[in-house]
Short mmCIF file of C-alpha atoms in Angstrom, two decimals:
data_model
loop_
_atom_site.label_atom_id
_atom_site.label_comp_id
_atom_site.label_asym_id
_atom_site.label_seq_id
_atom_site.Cartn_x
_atom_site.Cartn_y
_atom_site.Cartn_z
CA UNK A 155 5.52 40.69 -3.49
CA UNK A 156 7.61 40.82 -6.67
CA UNK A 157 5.75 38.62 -8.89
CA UNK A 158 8.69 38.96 -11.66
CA UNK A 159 11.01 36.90 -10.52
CA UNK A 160 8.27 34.33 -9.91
CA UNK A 161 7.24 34.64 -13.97
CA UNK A 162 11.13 33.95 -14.58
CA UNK A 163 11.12 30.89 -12.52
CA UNK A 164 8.15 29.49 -14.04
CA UNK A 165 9.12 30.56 -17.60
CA UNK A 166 9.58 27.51 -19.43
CA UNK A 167 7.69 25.06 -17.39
CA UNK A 168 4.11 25.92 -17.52
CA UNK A 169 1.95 22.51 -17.77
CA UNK A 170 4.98 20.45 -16.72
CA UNK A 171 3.36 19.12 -12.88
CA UNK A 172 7.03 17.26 -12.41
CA UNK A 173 8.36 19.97 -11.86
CA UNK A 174 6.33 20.90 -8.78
CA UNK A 175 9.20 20.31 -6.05
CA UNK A 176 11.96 21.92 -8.39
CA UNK A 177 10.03 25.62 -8.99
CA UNK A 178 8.89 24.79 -4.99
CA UNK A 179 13.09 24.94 -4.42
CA UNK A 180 13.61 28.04 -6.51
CA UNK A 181 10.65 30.19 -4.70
CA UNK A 182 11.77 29.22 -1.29
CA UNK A 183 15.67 30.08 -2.14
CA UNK A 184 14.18 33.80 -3.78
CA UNK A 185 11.64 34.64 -1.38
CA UNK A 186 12.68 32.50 2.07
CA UNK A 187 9.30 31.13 2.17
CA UNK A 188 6.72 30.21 -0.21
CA UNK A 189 4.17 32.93 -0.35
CA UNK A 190 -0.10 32.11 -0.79
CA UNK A 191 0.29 34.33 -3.92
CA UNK A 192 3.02 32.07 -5.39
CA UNK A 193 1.16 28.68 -4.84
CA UNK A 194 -1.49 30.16 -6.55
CA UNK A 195 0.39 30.91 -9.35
CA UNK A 196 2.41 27.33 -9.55
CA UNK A 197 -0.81 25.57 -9.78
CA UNK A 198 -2.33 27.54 -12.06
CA UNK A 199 0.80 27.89 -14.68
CA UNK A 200 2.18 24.22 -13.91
CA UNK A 201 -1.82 22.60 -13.66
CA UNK A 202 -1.47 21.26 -10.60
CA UNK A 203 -4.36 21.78 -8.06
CA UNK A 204 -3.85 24.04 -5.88
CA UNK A 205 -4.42 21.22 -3.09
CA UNK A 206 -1.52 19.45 -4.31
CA UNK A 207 0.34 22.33 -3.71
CA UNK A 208 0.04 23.47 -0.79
CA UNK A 209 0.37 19.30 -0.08
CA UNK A 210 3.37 19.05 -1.01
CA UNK A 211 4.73 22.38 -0.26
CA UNK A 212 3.22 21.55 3.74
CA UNK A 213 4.91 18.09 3.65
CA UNK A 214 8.78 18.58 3.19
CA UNK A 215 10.27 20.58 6.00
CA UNK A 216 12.47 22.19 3.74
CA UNK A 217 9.59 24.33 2.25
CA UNK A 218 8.43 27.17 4.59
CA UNK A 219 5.02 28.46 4.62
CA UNK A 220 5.72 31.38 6.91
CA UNK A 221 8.22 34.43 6.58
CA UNK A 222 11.31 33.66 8.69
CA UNK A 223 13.40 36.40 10.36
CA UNK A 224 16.13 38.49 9.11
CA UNK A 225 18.37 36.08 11.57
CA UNK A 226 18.11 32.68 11.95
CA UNK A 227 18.69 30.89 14.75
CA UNK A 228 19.28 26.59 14.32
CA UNK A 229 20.28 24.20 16.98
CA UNK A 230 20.78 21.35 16.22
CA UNK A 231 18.50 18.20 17.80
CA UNK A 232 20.86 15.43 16.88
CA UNK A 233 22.05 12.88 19.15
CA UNK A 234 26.04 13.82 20.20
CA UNK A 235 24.14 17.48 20.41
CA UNK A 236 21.62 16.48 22.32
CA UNK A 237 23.69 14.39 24.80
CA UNK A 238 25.58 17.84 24.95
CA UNK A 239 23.03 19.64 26.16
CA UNK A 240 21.15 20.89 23.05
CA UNK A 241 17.70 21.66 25.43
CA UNK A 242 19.79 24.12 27.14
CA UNK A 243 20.81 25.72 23.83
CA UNK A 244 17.16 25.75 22.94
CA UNK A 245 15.62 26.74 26.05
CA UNK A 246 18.42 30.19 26.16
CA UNK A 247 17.27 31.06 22.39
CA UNK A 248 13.65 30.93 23.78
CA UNK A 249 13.45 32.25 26.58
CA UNK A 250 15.66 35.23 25.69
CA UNK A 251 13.74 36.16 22.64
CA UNK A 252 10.10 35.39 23.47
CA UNK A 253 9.70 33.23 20.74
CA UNK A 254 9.02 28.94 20.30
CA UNK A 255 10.70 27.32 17.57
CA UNK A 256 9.41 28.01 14.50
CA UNK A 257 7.96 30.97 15.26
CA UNK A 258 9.31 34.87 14.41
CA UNK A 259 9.99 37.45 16.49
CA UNK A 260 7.42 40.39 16.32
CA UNK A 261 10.48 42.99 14.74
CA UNK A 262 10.58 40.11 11.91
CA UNK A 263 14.12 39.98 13.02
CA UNK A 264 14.72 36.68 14.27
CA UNK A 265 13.43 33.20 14.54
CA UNK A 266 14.46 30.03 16.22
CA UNK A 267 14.87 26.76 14.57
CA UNK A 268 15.86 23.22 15.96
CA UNK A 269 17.00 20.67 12.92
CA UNK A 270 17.85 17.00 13.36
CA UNK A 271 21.17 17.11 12.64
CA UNK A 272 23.15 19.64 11.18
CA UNK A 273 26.49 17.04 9.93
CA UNK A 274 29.26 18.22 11.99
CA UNK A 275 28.93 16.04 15.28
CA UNK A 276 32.24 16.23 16.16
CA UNK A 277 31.51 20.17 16.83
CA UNK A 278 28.61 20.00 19.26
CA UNK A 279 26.20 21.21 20.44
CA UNK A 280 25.58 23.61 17.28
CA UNK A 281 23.44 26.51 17.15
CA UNK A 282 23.84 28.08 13.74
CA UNK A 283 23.32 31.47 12.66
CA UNK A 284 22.26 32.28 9.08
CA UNK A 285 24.14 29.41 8.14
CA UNK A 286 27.12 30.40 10.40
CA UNK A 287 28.16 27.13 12.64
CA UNK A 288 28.90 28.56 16.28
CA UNK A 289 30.81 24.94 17.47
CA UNK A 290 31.20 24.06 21.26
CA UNK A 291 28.26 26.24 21.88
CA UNK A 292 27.27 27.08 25.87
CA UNK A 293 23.87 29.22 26.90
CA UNK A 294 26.48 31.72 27.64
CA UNK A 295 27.92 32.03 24.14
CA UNK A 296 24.95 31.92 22.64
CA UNK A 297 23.83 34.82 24.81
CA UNK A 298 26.52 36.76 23.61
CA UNK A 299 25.64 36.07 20.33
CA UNK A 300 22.17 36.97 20.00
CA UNK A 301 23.17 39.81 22.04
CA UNK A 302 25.55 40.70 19.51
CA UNK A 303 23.39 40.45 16.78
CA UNK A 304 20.66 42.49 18.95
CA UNK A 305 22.96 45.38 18.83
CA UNK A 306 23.43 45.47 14.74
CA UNK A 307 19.63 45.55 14.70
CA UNK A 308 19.57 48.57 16.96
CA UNK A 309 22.33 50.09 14.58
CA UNK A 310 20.86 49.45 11.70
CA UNK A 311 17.15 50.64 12.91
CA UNK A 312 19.64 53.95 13.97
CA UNK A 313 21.06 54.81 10.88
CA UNK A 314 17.43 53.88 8.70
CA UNK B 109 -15.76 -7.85 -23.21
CA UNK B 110 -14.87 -8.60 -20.10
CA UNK B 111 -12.45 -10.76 -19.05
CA UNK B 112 -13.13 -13.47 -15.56
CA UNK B 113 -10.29 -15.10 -13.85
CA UNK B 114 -11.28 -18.11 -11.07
CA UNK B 115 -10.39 -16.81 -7.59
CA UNK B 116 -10.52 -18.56 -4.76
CA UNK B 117 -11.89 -16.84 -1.44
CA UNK B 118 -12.91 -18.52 1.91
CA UNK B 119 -12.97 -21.83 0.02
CA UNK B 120 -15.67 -20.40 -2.58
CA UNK B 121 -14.61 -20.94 -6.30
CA UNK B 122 -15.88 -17.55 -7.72
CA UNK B 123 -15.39 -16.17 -11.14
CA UNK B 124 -15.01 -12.43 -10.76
CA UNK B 125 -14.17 -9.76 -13.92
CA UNK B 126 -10.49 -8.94 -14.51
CA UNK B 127 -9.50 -5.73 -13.15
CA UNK B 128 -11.79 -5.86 -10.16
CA UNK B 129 -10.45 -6.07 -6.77
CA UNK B 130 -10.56 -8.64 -4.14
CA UNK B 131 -12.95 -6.83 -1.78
CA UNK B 132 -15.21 -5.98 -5.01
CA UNK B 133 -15.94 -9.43 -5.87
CA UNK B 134 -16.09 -10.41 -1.98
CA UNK B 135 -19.00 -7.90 -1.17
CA UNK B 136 -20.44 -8.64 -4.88
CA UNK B 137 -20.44 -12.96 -4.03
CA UNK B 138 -21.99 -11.98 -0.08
CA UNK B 139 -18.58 -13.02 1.89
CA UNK B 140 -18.25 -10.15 4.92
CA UNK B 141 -15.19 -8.09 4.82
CA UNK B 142 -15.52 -5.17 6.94
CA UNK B 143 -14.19 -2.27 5.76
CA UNK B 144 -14.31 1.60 5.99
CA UNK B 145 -12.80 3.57 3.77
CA UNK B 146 -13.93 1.85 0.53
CA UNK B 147 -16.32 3.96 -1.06
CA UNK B 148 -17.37 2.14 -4.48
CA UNK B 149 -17.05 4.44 -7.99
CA UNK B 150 -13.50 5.57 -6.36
CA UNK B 151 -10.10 4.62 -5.85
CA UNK B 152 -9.01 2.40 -3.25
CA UNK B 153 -5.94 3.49 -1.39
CA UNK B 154 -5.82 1.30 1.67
CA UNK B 155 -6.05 3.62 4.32
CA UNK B 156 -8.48 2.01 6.99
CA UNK B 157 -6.75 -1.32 6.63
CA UNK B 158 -10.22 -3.18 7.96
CA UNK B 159 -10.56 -5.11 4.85
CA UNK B 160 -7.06 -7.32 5.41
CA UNK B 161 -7.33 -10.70 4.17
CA UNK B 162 -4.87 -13.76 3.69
CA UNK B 163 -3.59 -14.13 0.50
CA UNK B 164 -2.21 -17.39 0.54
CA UNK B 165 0.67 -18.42 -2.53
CA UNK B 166 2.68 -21.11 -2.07
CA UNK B 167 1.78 -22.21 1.01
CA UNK B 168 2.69 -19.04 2.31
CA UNK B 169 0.11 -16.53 3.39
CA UNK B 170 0.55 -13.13 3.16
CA UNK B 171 -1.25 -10.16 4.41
CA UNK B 172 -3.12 -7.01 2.33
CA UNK B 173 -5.75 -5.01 2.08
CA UNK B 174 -8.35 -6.65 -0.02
CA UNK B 175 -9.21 -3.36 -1.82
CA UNK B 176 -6.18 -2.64 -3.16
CA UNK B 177 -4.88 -6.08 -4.26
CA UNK B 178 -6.54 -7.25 -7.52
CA UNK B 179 -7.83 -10.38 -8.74
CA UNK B 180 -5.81 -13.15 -10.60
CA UNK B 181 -6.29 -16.28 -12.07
CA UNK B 182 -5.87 -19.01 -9.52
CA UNK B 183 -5.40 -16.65 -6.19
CA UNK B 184 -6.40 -18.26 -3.11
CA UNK B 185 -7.71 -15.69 -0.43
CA UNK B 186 -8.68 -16.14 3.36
CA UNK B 187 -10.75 -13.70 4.76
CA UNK B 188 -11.69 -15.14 8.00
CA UNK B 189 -8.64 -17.15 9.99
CA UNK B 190 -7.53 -16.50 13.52
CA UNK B 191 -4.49 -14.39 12.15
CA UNK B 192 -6.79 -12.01 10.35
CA UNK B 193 -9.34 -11.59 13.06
CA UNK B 194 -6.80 -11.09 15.87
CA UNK B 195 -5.23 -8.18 13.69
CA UNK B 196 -8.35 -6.89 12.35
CA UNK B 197 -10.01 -6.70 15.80
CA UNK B 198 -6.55 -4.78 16.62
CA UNK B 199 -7.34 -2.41 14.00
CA UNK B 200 -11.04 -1.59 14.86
CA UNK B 201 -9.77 -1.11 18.43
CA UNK B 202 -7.32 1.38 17.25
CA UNK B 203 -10.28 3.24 14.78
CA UNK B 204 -12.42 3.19 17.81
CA UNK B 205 -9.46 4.86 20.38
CA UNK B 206 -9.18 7.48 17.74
CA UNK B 207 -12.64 8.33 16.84
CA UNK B 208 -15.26 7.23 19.33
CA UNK B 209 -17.51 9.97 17.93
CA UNK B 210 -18.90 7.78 15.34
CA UNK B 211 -20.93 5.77 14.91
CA UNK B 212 -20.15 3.82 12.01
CA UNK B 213 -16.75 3.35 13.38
CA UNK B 214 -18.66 2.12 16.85
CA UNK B 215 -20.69 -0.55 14.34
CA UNK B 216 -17.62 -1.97 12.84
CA UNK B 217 -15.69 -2.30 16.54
CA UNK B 218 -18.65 -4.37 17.32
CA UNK B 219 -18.59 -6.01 13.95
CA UNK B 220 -14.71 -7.06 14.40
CA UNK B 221 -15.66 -8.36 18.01
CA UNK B 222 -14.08 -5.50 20.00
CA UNK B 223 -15.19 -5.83 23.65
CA UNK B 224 -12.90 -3.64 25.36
CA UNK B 225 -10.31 -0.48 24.07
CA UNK B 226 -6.99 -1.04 25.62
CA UNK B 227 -6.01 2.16 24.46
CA UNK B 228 -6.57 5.91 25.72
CA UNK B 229 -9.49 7.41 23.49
CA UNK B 230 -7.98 10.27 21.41
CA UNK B 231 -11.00 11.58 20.09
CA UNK B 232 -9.24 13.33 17.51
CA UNK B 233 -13.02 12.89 14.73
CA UNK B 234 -10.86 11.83 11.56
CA UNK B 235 -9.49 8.34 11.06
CA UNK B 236 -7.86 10.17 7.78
CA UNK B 237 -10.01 7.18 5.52
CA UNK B 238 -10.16 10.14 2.48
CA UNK B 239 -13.62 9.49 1.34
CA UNK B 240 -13.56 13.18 1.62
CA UNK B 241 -10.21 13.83 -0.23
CA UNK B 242 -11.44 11.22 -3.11
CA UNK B 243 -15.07 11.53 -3.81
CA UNK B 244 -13.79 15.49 -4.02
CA UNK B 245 -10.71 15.05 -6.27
CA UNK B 246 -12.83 11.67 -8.61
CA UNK B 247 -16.02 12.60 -8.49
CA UNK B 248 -16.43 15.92 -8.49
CA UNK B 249 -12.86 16.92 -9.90
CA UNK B 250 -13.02 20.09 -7.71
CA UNK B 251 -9.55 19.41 -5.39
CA UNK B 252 -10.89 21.14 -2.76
CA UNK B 253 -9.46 19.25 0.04
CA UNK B 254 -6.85 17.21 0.48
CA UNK B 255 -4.10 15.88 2.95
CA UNK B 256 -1.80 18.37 4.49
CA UNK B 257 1.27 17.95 6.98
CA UNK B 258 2.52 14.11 7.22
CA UNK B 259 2.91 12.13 10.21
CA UNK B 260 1.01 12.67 13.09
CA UNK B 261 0.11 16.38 11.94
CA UNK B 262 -1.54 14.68 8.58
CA UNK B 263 -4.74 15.84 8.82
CA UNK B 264 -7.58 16.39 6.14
CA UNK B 265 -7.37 20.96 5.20
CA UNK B 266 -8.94 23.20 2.32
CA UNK B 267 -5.96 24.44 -0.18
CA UNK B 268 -4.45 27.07 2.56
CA UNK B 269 -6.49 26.83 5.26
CA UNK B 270 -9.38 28.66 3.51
CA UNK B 271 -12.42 27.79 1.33
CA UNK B 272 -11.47 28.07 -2.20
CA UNK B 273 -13.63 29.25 -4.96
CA UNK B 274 -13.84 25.78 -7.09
CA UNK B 275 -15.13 24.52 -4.07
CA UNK B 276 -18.79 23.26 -5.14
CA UNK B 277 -19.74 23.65 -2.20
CA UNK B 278 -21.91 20.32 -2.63
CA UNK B 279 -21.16 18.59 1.08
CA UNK B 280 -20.32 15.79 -0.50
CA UNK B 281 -17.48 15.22 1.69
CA UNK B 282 -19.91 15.48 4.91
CA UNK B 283 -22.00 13.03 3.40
CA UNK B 284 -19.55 10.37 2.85
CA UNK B 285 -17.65 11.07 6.00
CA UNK B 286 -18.35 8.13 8.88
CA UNK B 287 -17.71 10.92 11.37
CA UNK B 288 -21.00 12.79 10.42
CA UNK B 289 -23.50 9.85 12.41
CA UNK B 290 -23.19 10.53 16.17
CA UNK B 291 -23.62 7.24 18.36
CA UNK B 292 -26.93 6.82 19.48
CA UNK B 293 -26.60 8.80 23.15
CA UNK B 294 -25.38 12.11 21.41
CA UNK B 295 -21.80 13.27 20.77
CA UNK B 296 -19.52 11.58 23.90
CA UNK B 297 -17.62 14.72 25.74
CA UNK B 298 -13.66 14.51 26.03
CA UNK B 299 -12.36 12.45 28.42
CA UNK B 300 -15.94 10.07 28.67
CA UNK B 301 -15.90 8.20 25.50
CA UNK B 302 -16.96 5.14 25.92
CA UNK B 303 -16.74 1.92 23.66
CA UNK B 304 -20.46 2.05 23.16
CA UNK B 305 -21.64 -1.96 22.37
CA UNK B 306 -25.18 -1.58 22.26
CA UNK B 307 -25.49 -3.46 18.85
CA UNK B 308 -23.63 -6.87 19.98
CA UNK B 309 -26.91 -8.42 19.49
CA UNK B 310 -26.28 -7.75 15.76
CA UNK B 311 -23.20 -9.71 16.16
CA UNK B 312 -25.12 -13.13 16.82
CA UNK B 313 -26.00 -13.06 13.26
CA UNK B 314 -22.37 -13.04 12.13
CA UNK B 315 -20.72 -15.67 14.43
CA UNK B 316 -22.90 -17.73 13.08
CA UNK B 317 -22.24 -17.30 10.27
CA UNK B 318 -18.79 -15.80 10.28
CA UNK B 319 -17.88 -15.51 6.89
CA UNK B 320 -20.94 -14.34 4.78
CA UNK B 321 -22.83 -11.19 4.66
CA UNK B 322 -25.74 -11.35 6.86
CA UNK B 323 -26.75 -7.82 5.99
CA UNK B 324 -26.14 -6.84 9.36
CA UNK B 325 -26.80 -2.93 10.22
CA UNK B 326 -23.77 -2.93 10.89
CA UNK B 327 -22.67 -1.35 7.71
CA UNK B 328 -24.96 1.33 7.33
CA UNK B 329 -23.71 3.76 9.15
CA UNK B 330 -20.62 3.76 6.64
CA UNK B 331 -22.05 3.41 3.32
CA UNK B 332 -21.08 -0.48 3.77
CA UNK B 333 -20.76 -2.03 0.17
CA UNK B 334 -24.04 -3.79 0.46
CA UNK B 335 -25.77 -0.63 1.40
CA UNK B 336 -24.47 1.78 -1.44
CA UNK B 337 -27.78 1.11 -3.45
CA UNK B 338 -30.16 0.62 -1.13
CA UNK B 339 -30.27 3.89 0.36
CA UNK B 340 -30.33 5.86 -2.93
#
């Protein structure tokens, strides 16, 4: 782990505890997730146990604990989506790459994850990847897209 | 030097130090208010919800936990109507559902008059009452546990999932923690718990008098107020 880019987000705000959830926000957008080594060093620059932490950091969904893959697959849970057939959206992700929500794919390449709403209603059922709102979406699409994205992977394992 | 305000609970005029709380004063004067996860030396936070009283200003009663609402001049508290025992015996039925392991938590069912769980036994060994998370964090300032996850994943963990090196390692927690008394037939196996109800003899002493500490054994399982001193 690069632990310089940590120092540079703590610099300035050692014994300040208020800003717990802010240098949370900063490791999660450099690193995806908020490493053990990390916490560690939050509580001991900003004096906050490390219990308090690792509370806080565990409470808000918006705070990962674990790595998350290279791609990231979100469907969205809300209501219109879920009227639209959301489960069937979730169930294709799953059962095509192996993996419950939440959880990574061995290769580190992907991971599924369902969200409560993702603000664009009108569009559903959303799965999202990276960020990237596919709109209408069908099992079938969404086939074709992780299929897609199955064959960069392959590329770019080719050409490293 | 300290300060006493009059407060008024059960009908009792008492005159209790400023700054104390409700439930303080009601253990210190002898008037029963069960209760669980009030541990005394540390913060209340009102997580058990046993010790609810009526707290009655004008002419309009409202309910809180005793342990976290403090005393004031002139406050007028009711720790024993029909309101408060119907919810209160809801509450120890709930405890009971979730941890049947225990048997403090089996005393204080039969202390609040529960005769039958309505609701499936989730045997899940933590009520989440922090005596654990406090008497760590206040009296031994070592933050080695703590609450983790919120909603129905809360659940009492070591700082990332592993024991940490300020732990003091001195089992405090264990000690303090109602789940660590098994009822008196041995630990019940999933899917047999029982509501156990071997003690209702105990609870002769308190109907008849409903209001005031009877030193019941009730409250020994838990540390009960009255019982802090006597063990030590």
């Amino acid at each position: 782990m690069n632990l310089s880019k940590l120092e540079s987000i703590l610099k300035g705000r050692s014994s300040q505890p208020h800003q717990l959830i802010e240098v949370l926000h900063d490791v999660q957008e450099h690193y995806g997730y908020i490493p053990e080594e990390a916490m560690r060093e939050i509580s001991k620059t900003l004096g906050v146990p490390l219990i308090e932490v690792y509370r806080v950091a565990s409470f808000y969904k918006a705070f990962k604990l674990k790595p998350t893959g290279k791609y990231v697959i979100t469907v969205c849970n809300g209501t219109a989506c879920h009227v639209r057939g959301a489960q069937l959206l979730l169930d294709q992700a799953t059962s095509q790459l192996g993996i419950k929500p939440g959880e990574v794919t061995d290769d580190g390449m992907f991971s599924i994850e369902h969200v409560n709403c993702l603000g664009a209603c009108a569009l559903g059922p959303i799965a999202s990847e990276n960020g990237t709102l596919g709109h209408h979406m069908t099992p079938a699409k969404l086939r074709k897209l992780i299929n897609s994205l199955n064959r960069e992977v392959k590329k770019e394992v080719k050409h490293a | 030097m300290l300060h006493y305000v009059t407060v008024n609970i059960d009908g009792a005029d008492i005159k209790a130090p400023k700054g104390s709380s409700v439930l303080e004063v009601a253990i210190e004067y002898g008037i029963c208010i069960p209760h669980l996860c009030h541990v005394p030396g540390l913060s209340d936070i009102g997580a058990c919800r046993l010790c609810i009283v009526e707290h009655v200003t004008n002419g309009r009663s409202q309910v809180t936990t005793s342990c976290t609402l403090k005393v004031q001049e002139g406050m007028v508290i009711r720790s024993n109507t029909d309101r408060i025992k119907r919810l209160r015996h809801n509450i120890a039925e709930l405890l009971v559902a979730e941890a049947p392991n225990s048997r403090a938590i089996q005393d204080i069912a039969v202390r609040c008059g529960v005769k039958k769980v309505r609701y499936p036994f989730r045997n899940s060994n933590c009520v989440l009452c922090g005596r654990c998370v406090r008497a760590c964090a206040e009296l031994w300032h070592a933050n080695a546990l703590g609450f983790v996850g919120r909603g129905k994943d809360r659940h009492v963990e070591r700082p990332l999932n592993m024991r940490q090196e300020f732990c003091k390692g001195c089992d405090y927690c264990i000690q303090l923690c109602p789940m660590t008394i098994t009822p008196c037939d041995g630990p019940m196996k999933p899917g047999e718990e029982y509501l156990c109800g071997k003690c209702e003899s105990q609870l002769m002493i308190t109907e008849e008098v409903p209001d005031s500490c009877a030193w019941c054994r009730l409250g020994e399982g838990f540390n009960c107020g009255r019982y802090a001193g006597v063990k030590s």
